[in-house]
mmCIF file of C-alpha atoms and ligand atoms in Angstrom:
data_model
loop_
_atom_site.group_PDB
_atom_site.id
_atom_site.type_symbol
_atom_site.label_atom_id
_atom_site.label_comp_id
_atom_site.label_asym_id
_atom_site.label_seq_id
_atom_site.Cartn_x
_atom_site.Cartn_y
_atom_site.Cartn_z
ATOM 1 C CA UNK A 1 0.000 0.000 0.000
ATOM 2 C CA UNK A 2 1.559 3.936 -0.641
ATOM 3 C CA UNK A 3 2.189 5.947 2.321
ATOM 4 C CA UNK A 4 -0.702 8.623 2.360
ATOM 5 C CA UNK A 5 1.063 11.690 1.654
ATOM 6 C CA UNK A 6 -0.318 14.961 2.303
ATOM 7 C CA UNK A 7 2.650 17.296 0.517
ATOM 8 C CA UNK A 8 1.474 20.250 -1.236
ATOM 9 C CA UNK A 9 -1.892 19.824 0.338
ATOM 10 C CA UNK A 10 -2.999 22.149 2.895
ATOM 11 C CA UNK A 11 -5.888 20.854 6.034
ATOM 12 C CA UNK A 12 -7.324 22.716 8.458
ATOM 13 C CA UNK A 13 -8.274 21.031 11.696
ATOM 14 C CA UNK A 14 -10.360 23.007 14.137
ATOM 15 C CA UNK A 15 -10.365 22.448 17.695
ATOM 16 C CA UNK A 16 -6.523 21.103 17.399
ATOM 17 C CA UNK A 17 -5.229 22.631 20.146
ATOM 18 C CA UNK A 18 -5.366 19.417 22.122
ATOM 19 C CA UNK A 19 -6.932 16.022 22.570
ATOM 20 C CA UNK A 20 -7.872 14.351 19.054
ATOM 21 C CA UNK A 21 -7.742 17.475 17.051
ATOM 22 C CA UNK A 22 -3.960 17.552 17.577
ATOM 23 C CA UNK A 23 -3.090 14.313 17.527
ATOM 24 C CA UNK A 24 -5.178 14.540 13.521
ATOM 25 C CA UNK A 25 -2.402 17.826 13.205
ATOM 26 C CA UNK A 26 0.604 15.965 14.347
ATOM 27 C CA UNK A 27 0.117 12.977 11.702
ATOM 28 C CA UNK A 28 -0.653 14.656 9.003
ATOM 29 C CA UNK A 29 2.212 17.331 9.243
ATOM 30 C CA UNK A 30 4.362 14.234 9.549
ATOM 31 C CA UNK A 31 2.689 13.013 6.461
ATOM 32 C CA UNK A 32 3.547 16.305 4.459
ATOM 33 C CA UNK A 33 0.455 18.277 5.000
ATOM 34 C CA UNK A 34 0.440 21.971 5.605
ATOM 35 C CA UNK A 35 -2.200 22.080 8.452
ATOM 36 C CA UNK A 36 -3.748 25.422 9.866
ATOM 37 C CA UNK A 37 -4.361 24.393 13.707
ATOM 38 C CA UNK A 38 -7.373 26.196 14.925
ATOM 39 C CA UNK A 39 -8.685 25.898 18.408
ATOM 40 C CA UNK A 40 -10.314 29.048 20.468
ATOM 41 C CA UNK A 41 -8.534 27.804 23.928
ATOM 42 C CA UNK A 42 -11.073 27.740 26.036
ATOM 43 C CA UNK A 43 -12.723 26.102 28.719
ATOM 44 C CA UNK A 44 -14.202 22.333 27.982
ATOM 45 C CA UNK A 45 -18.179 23.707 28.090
ATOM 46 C CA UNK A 46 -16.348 26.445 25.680
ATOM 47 C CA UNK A 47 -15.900 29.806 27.841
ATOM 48 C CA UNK A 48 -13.030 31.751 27.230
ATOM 49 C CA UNK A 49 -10.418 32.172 24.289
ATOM 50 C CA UNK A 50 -6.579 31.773 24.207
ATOM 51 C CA UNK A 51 -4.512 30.924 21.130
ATOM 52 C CA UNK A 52 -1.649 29.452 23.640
ATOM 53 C CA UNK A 53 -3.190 25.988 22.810
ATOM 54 C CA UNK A 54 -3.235 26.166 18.917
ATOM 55 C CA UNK A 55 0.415 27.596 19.133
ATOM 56 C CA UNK A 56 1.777 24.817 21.670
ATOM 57 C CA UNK A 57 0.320 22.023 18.222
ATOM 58 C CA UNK A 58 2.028 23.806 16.023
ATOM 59 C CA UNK A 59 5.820 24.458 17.656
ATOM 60 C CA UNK A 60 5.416 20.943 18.134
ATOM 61 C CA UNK A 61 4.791 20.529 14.464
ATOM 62 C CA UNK A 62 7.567 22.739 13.162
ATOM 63 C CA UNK A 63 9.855 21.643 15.691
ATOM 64 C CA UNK A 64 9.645 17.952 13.990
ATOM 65 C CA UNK A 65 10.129 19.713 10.378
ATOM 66 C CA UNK A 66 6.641 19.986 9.379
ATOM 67 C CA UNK A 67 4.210 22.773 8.046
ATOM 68 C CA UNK A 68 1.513 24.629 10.310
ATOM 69 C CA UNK A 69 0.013 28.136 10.994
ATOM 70 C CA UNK A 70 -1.722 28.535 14.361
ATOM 71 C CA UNK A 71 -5.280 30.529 14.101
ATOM 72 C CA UNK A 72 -7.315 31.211 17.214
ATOM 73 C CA UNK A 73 -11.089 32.005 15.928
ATOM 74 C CA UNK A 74 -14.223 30.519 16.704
ATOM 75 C CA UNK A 75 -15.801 27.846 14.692
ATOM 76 C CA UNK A 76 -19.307 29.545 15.931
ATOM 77 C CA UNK A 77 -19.083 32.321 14.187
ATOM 78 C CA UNK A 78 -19.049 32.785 10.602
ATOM 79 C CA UNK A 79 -16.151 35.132 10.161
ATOM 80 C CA UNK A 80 -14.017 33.272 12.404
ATOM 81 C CA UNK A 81 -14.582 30.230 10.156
ATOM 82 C CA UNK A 82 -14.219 32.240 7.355
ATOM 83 C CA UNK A 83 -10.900 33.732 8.548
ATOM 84 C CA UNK A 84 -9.003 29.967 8.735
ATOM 85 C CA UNK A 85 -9.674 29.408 4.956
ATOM 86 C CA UNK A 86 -8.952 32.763 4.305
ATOM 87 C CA UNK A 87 -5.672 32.026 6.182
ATOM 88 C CA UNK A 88 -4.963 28.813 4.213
ATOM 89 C CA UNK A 89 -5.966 30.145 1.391
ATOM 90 C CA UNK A 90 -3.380 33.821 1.577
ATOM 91 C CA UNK A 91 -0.857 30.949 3.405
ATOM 92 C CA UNK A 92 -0.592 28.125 0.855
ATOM 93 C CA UNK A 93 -3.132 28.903 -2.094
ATOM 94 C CA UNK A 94 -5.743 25.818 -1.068
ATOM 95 C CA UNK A 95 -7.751 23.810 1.018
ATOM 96 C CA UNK A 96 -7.817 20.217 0.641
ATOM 97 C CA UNK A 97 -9.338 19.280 3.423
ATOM 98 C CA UNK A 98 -11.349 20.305 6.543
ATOM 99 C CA UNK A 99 -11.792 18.500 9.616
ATOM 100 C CA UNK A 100 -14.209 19.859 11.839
ATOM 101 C CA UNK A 101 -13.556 18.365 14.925
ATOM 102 C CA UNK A 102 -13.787 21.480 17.677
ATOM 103 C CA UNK A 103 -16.221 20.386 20.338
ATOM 104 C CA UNK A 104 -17.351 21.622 23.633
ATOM 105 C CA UNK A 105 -19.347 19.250 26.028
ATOM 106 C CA UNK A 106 -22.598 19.813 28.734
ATOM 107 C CA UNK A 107 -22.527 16.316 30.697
ATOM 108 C CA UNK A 108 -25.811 16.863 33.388
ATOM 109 C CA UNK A 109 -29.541 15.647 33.518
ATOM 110 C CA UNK A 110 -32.213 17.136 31.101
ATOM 111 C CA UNK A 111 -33.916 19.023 33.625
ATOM 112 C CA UNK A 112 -30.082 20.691 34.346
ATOM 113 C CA UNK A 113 -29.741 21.597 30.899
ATOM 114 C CA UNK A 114 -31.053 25.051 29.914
ATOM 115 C CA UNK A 115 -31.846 26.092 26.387
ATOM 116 C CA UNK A 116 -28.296 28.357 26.641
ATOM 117 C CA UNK A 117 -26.298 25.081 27.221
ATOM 118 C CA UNK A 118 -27.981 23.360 24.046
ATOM 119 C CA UNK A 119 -27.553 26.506 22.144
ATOM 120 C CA UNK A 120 -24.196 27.040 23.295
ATOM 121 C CA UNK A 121 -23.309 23.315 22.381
ATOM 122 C CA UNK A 122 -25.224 23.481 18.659
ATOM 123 C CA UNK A 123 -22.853 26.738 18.124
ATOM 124 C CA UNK A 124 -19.798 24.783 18.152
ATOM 125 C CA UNK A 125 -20.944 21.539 16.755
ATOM 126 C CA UNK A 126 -23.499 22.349 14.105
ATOM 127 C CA UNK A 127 -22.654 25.590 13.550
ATOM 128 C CA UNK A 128 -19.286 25.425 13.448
ATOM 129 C CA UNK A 129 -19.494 22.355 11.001
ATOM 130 C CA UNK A 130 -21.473 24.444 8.746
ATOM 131 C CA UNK A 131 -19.332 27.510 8.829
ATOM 132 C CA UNK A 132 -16.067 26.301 8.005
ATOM 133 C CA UNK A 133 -17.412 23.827 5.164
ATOM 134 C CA UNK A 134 -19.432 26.683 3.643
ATOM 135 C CA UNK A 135 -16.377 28.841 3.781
ATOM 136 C CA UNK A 136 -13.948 26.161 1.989
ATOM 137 C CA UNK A 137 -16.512 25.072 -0.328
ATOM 138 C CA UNK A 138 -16.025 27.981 -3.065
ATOM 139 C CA UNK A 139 -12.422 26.877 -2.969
ATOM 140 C CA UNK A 140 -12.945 22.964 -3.338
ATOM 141 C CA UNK A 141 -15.221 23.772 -6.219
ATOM 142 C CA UNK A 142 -12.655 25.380 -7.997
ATOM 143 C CA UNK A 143 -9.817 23.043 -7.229
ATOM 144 C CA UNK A 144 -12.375 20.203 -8.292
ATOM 145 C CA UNK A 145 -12.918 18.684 -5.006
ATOM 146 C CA UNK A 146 -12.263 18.354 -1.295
ATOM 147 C CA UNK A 147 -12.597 16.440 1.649
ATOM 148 C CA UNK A 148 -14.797 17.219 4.177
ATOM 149 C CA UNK A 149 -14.472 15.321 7.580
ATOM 150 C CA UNK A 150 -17.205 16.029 10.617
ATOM 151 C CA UNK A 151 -17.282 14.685 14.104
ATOM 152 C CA UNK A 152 -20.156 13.532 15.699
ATOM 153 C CA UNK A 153 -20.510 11.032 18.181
ATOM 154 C CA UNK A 154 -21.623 7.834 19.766
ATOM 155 C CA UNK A 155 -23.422 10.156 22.630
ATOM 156 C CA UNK A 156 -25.943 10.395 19.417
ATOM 157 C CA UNK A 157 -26.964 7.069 20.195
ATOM 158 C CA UNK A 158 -27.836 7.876 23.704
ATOM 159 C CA UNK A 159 -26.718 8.250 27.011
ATOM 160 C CA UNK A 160 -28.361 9.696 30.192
ATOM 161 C CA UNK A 161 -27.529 13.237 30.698
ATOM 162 C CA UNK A 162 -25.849 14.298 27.198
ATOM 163 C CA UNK A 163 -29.283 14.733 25.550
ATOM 164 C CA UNK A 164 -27.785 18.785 24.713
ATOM 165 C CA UNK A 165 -24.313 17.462 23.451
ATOM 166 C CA UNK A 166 -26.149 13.908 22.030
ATOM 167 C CA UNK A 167 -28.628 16.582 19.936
ATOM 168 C CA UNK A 168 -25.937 18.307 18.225
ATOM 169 C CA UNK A 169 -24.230 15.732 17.069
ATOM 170 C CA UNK A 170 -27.051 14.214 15.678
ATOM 171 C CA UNK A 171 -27.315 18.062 13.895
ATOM 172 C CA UNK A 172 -23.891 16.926 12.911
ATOM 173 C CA UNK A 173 -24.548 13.681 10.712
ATOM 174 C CA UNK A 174 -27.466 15.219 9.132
ATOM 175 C CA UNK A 175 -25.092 18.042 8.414
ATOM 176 C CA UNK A 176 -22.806 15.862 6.641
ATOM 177 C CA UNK A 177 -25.663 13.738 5.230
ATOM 178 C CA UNK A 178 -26.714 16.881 3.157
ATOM 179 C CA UNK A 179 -22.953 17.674 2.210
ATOM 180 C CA UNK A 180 -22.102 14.948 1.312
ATOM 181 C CA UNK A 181 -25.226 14.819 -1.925
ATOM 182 C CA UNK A 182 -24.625 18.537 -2.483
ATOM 183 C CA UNK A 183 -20.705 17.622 -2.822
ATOM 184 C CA UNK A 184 -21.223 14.574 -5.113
ATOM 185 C CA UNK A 185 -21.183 16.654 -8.123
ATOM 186 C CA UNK A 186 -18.181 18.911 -7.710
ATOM 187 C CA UNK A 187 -15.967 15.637 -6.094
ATOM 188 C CA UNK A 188 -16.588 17.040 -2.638
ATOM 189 C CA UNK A 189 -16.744 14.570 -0.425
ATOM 190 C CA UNK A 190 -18.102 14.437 3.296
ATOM 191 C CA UNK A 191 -18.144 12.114 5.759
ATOM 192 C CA UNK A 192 -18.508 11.423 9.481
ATOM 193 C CA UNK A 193 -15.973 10.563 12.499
ATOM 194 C CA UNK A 194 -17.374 8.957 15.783
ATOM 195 C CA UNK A 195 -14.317 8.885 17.885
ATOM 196 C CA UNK A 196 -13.832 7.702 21.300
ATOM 197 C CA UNK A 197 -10.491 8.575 22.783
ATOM 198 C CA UNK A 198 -9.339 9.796 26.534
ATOM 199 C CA UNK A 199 -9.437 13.594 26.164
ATOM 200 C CA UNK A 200 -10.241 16.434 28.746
ATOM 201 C CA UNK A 201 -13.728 16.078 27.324
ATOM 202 C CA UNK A 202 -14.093 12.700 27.997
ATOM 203 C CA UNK A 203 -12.468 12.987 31.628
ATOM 204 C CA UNK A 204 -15.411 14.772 33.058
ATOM 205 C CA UNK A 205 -17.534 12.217 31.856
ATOM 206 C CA UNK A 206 -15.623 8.941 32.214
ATOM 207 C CA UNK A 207 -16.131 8.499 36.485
ATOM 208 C CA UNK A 208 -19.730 9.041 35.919
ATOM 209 C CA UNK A 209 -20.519 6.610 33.186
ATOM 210 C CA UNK A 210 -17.833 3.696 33.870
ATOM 211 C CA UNK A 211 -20.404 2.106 36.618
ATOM 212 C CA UNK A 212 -22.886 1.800 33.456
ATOM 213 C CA UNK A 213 -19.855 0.452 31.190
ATOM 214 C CA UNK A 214 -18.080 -2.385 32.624
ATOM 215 C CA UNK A 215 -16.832 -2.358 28.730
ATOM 216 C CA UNK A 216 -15.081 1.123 29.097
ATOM 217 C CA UNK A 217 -12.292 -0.707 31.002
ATOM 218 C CA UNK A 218 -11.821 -3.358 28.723
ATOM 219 C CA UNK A 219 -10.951 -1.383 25.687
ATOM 220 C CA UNK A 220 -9.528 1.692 27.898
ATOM 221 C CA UNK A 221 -6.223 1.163 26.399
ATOM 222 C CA UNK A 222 -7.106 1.969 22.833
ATOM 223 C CA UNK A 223 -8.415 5.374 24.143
ATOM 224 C CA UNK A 224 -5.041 7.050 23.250
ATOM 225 C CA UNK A 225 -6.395 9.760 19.982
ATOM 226 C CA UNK A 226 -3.763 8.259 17.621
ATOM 227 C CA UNK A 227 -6.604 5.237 17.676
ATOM 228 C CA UNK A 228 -8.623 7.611 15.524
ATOM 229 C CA UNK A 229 -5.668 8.984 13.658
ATOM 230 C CA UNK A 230 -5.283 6.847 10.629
ATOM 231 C CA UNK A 231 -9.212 6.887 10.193
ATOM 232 C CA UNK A 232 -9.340 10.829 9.954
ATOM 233 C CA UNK A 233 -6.352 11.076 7.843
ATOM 234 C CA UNK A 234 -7.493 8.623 5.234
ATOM 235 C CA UNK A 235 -10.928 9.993 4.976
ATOM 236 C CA UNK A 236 -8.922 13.868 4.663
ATOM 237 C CA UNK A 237 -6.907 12.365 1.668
ATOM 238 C CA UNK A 238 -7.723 12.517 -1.476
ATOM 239 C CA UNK A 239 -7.125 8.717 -2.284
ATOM 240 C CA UNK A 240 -10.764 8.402 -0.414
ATOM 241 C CA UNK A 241 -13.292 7.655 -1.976
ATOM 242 C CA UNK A 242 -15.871 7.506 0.708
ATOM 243 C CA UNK A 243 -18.588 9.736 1.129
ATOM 244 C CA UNK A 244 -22.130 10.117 2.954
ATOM 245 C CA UNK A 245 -20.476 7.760 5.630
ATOM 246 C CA UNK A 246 -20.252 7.588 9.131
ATOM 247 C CA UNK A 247 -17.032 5.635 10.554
ATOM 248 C CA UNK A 248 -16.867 4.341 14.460
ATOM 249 C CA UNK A 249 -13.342 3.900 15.780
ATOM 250 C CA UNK A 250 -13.787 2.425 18.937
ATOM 251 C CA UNK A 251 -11.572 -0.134 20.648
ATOM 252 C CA UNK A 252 -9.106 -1.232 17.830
ATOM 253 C CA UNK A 253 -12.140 -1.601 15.579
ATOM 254 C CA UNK A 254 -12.932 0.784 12.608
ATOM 255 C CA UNK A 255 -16.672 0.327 11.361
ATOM 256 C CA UNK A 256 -19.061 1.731 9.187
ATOM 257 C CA UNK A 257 -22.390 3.254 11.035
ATOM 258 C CA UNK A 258 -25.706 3.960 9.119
ATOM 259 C CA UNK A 259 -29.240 5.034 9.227
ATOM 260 C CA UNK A 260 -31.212 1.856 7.894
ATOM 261 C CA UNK A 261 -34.874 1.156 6.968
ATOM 262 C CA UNK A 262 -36.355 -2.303 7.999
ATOM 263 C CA UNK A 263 -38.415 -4.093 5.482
ATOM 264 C CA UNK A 264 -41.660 -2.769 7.518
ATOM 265 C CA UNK A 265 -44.924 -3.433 6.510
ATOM 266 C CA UNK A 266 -46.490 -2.046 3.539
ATOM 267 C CA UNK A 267 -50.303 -1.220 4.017
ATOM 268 C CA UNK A 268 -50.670 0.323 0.507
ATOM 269 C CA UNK A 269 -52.478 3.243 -1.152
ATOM 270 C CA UNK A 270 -55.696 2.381 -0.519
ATOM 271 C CA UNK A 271 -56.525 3.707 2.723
ATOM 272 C CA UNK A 272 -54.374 5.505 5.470
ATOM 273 C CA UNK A 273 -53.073 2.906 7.948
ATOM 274 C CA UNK A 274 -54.798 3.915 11.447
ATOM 275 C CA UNK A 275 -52.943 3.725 14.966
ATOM 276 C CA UNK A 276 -54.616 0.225 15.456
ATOM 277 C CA UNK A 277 -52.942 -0.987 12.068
ATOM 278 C CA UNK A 278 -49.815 0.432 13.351
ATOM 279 C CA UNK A 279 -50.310 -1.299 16.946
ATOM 280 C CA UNK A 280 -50.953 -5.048 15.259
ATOM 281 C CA UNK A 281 -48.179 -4.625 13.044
ATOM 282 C CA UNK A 282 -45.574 -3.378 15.084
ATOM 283 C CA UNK A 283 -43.440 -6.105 15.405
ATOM 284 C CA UNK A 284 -42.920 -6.235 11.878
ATOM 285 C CA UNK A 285 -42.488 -2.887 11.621
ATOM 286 C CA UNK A 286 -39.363 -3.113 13.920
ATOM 287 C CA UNK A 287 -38.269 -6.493 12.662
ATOM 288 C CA UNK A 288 -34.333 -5.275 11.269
ATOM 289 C CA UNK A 289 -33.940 -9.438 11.223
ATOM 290 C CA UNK A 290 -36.205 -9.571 7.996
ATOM 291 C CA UNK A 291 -33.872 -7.271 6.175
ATOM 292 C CA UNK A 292 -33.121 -3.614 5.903
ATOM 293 C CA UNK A 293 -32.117 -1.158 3.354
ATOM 294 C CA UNK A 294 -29.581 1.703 3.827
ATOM 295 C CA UNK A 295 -31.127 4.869 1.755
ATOM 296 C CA UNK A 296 -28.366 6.700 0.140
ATOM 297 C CA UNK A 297 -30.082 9.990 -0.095
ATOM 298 C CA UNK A 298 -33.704 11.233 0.477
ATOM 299 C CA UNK A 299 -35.535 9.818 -3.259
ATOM 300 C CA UNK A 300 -33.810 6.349 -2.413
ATOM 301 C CA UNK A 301 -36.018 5.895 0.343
ATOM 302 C CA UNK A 302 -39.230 6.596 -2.173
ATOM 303 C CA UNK A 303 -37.703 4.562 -4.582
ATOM 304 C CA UNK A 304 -36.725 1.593 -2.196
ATOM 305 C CA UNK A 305 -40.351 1.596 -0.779
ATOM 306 C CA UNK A 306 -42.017 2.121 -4.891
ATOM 307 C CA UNK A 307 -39.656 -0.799 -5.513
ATOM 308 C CA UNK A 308 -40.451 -3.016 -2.867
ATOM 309 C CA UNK A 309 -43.975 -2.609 -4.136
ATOM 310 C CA UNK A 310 -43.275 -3.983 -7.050
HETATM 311 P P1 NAI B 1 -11.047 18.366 23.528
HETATM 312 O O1 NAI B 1 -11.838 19.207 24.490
HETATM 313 O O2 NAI B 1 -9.668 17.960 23.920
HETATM 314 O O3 NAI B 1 -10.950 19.071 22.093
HETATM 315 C C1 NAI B 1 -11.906 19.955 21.588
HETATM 316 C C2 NAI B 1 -11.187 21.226 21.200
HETATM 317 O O4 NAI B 1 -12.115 22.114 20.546
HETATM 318 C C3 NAI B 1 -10.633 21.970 22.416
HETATM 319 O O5 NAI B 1 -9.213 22.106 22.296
HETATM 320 C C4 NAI B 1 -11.366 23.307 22.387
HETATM 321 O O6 NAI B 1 -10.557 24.401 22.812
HETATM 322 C C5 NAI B 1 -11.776 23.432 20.931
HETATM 323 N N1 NAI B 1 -12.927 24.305 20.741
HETATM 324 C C6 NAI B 1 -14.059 24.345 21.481
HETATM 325 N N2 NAI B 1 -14.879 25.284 21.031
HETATM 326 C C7 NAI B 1 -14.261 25.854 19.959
HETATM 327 C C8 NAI B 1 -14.627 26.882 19.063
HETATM 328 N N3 NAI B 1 -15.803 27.531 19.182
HETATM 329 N N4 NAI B 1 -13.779 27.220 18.062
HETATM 330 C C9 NAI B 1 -12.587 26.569 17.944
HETATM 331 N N5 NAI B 1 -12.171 25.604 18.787
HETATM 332 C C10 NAI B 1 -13.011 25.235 19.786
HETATM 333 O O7 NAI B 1 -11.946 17.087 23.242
HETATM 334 P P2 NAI B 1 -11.746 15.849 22.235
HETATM 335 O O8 NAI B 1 -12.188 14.656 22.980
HETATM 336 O O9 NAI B 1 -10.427 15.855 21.592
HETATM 337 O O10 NAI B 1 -12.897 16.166 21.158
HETATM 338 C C11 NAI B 1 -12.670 16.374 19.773
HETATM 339 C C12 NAI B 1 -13.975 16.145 19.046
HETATM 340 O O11 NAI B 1 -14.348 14.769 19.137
HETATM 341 C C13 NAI B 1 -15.172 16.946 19.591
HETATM 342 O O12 NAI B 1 -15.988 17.361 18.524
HETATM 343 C C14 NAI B 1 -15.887 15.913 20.439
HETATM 344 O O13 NAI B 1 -17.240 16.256 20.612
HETATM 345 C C15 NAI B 1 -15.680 14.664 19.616
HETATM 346 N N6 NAI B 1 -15.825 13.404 20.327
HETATM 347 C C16 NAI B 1 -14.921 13.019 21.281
HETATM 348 C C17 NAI B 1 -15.058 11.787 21.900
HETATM 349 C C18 NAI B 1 -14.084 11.288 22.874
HETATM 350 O O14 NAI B 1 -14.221 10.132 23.324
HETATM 351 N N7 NAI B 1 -13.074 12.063 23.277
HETATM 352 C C19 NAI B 1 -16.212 10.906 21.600
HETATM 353 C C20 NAI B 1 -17.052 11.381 20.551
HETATM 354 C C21 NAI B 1 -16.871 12.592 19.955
#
């Protein structure tokens, strides 16, 4: 297999100041890649701002022989976002790739959680997803393509007391859901990271959850970033192919994560199905052992249900 090799490219990765955004920076500088390192150095739930973070990634990375430029905006707002690319773009004259992987974290129960922590928590995750694709996207049109990579999470599976933080990254995949089919023409392609990794975001979290995961322990060792590395750097590269995809490293194991259809049952045209239909048939409706379909964009799902029709 060739090495990946990121020279003459140029990949921003936001939220790099620490954790798995600069372990991301670290490998692919060491793979070539001229890397703007954003992070806004603040606080884990996001207060404050300091670019001492984003700076400490990247002496690290020139002090090995590699290529970065430190930039301390925020991913929430739109001229922050639109200042990295602009900084890639006066720096190096592209952008290959974007990994959107700043994050900030609420970890209490629902009736804890105001409406400021879930919009505080959508600003960084959804919004900040959307701004810096929408600012690089001009630029990956015109260079033919790009790589998109967004974070979300397994927290949008569920978990007590993430329901703010488990929202937005659901935002997140339906984020790059969307990007991904707008992309497809222009060879723009966007997928999804779920990461798991020991970080100062995960710390507050770990001692409270471990009782409900006897598993945590088990695969704690593989929760060193660089577990994730080699995921997020192939998917940044432009030997991937994959796109409208979300990816699970967890544990050693890489695997592909989906939003699937069961078979269901199929009531027909003529007559609405009523809620006692839907109560006698609701064991087939959940049956995912009879089969299930994965819809690759909105009209598959029409066409895999006119299909099945027959
Ligand atoms: P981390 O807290 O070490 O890294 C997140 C970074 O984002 C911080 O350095 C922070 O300063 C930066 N950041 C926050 N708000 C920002 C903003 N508005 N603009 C720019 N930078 C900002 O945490 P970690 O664990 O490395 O998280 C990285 C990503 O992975 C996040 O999106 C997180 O939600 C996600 N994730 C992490 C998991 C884990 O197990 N550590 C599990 C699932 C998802």
């Amino acid at each position: 297999m060739d090495r990946i090799d990121f020279t003459g490219r140029t990949i921003l990765i936001t939220g790099a100041g620490g954790g798995l955004g600069r372990a991301y920076a670290l490998d692919i500088a060491a793979r070539g890649g001229a890397v703007i390192v954003n992070d806004l150095g603040g606080s884990v739930t996001g207060e404050g701002a300091s670019s001492t973070m984003a700076d400490a990634v990247v002496a690290e990375i020139v002090a090995a022989g590699g290529i970065a430029i430190a930039n301390g905006d925020d991913v929430s707002s739109p001229a922050g976002a639109q200042a990295m690319i602009d900084l890639a773009i006066a720096r190096f004259g592209r952008i290959d790739a974007v990994i959107a992987n700043a994050g900030n974290m609420r970890f209490a129960p629902v009736e804890d959680l105001t409406a400021a922590d879930l919009d505080a928590l959508l600003a960084v995750h959804v919004r900040g997803s959307f701004n810096v694709a929408r600012a690089a996207w001009p630029h990956m049109r015109t260079q033919g393509g790009g790589r998109l990579v967004l974070t979300t999470s397994g927290g949008m599976l569920g978990m007590g007391q993430l329901s703010a933080y488990g929202a937005a990254k659901g935002g997140v995949m339906g984020l790059m859901h969307n990007l991904a089919e707008e992309g497809r023409p222009y060879g723009i392609l966007c997928n999804a990271v779920m990461p798991n990794a020991a970080s100062r975001m995960s710390a507050g979290m770990s001692e409270g959850t471990l009782g409900h995961n006897p598993w945590g322990r088990v695969l704690g060792p593989s929760f060193d970033p660089r577990f994730t590395t080699g995921l997020v750097a192939w998917l940044a590269h432009e030997r991937c192919t994959s796109t409208h995809s979300i990816y699970s490293a967890l544990g050693g194991r890489i695997a592909r994560v989906f939003v699937g259809a069961t078979r269901g049952w199929d009531h027909g045209l003529d007559a609405p199905p009523t809620a006692e239909d839907v109560a006698a048939h609701i064991d087939m409706i959940r049956d995912d052992g009879a089969g299930y379909a994965i819809p690759t964009d909105i009209f598959d799902e029409f066409r895999i249900v006119a299909e099945g029709r027959g």
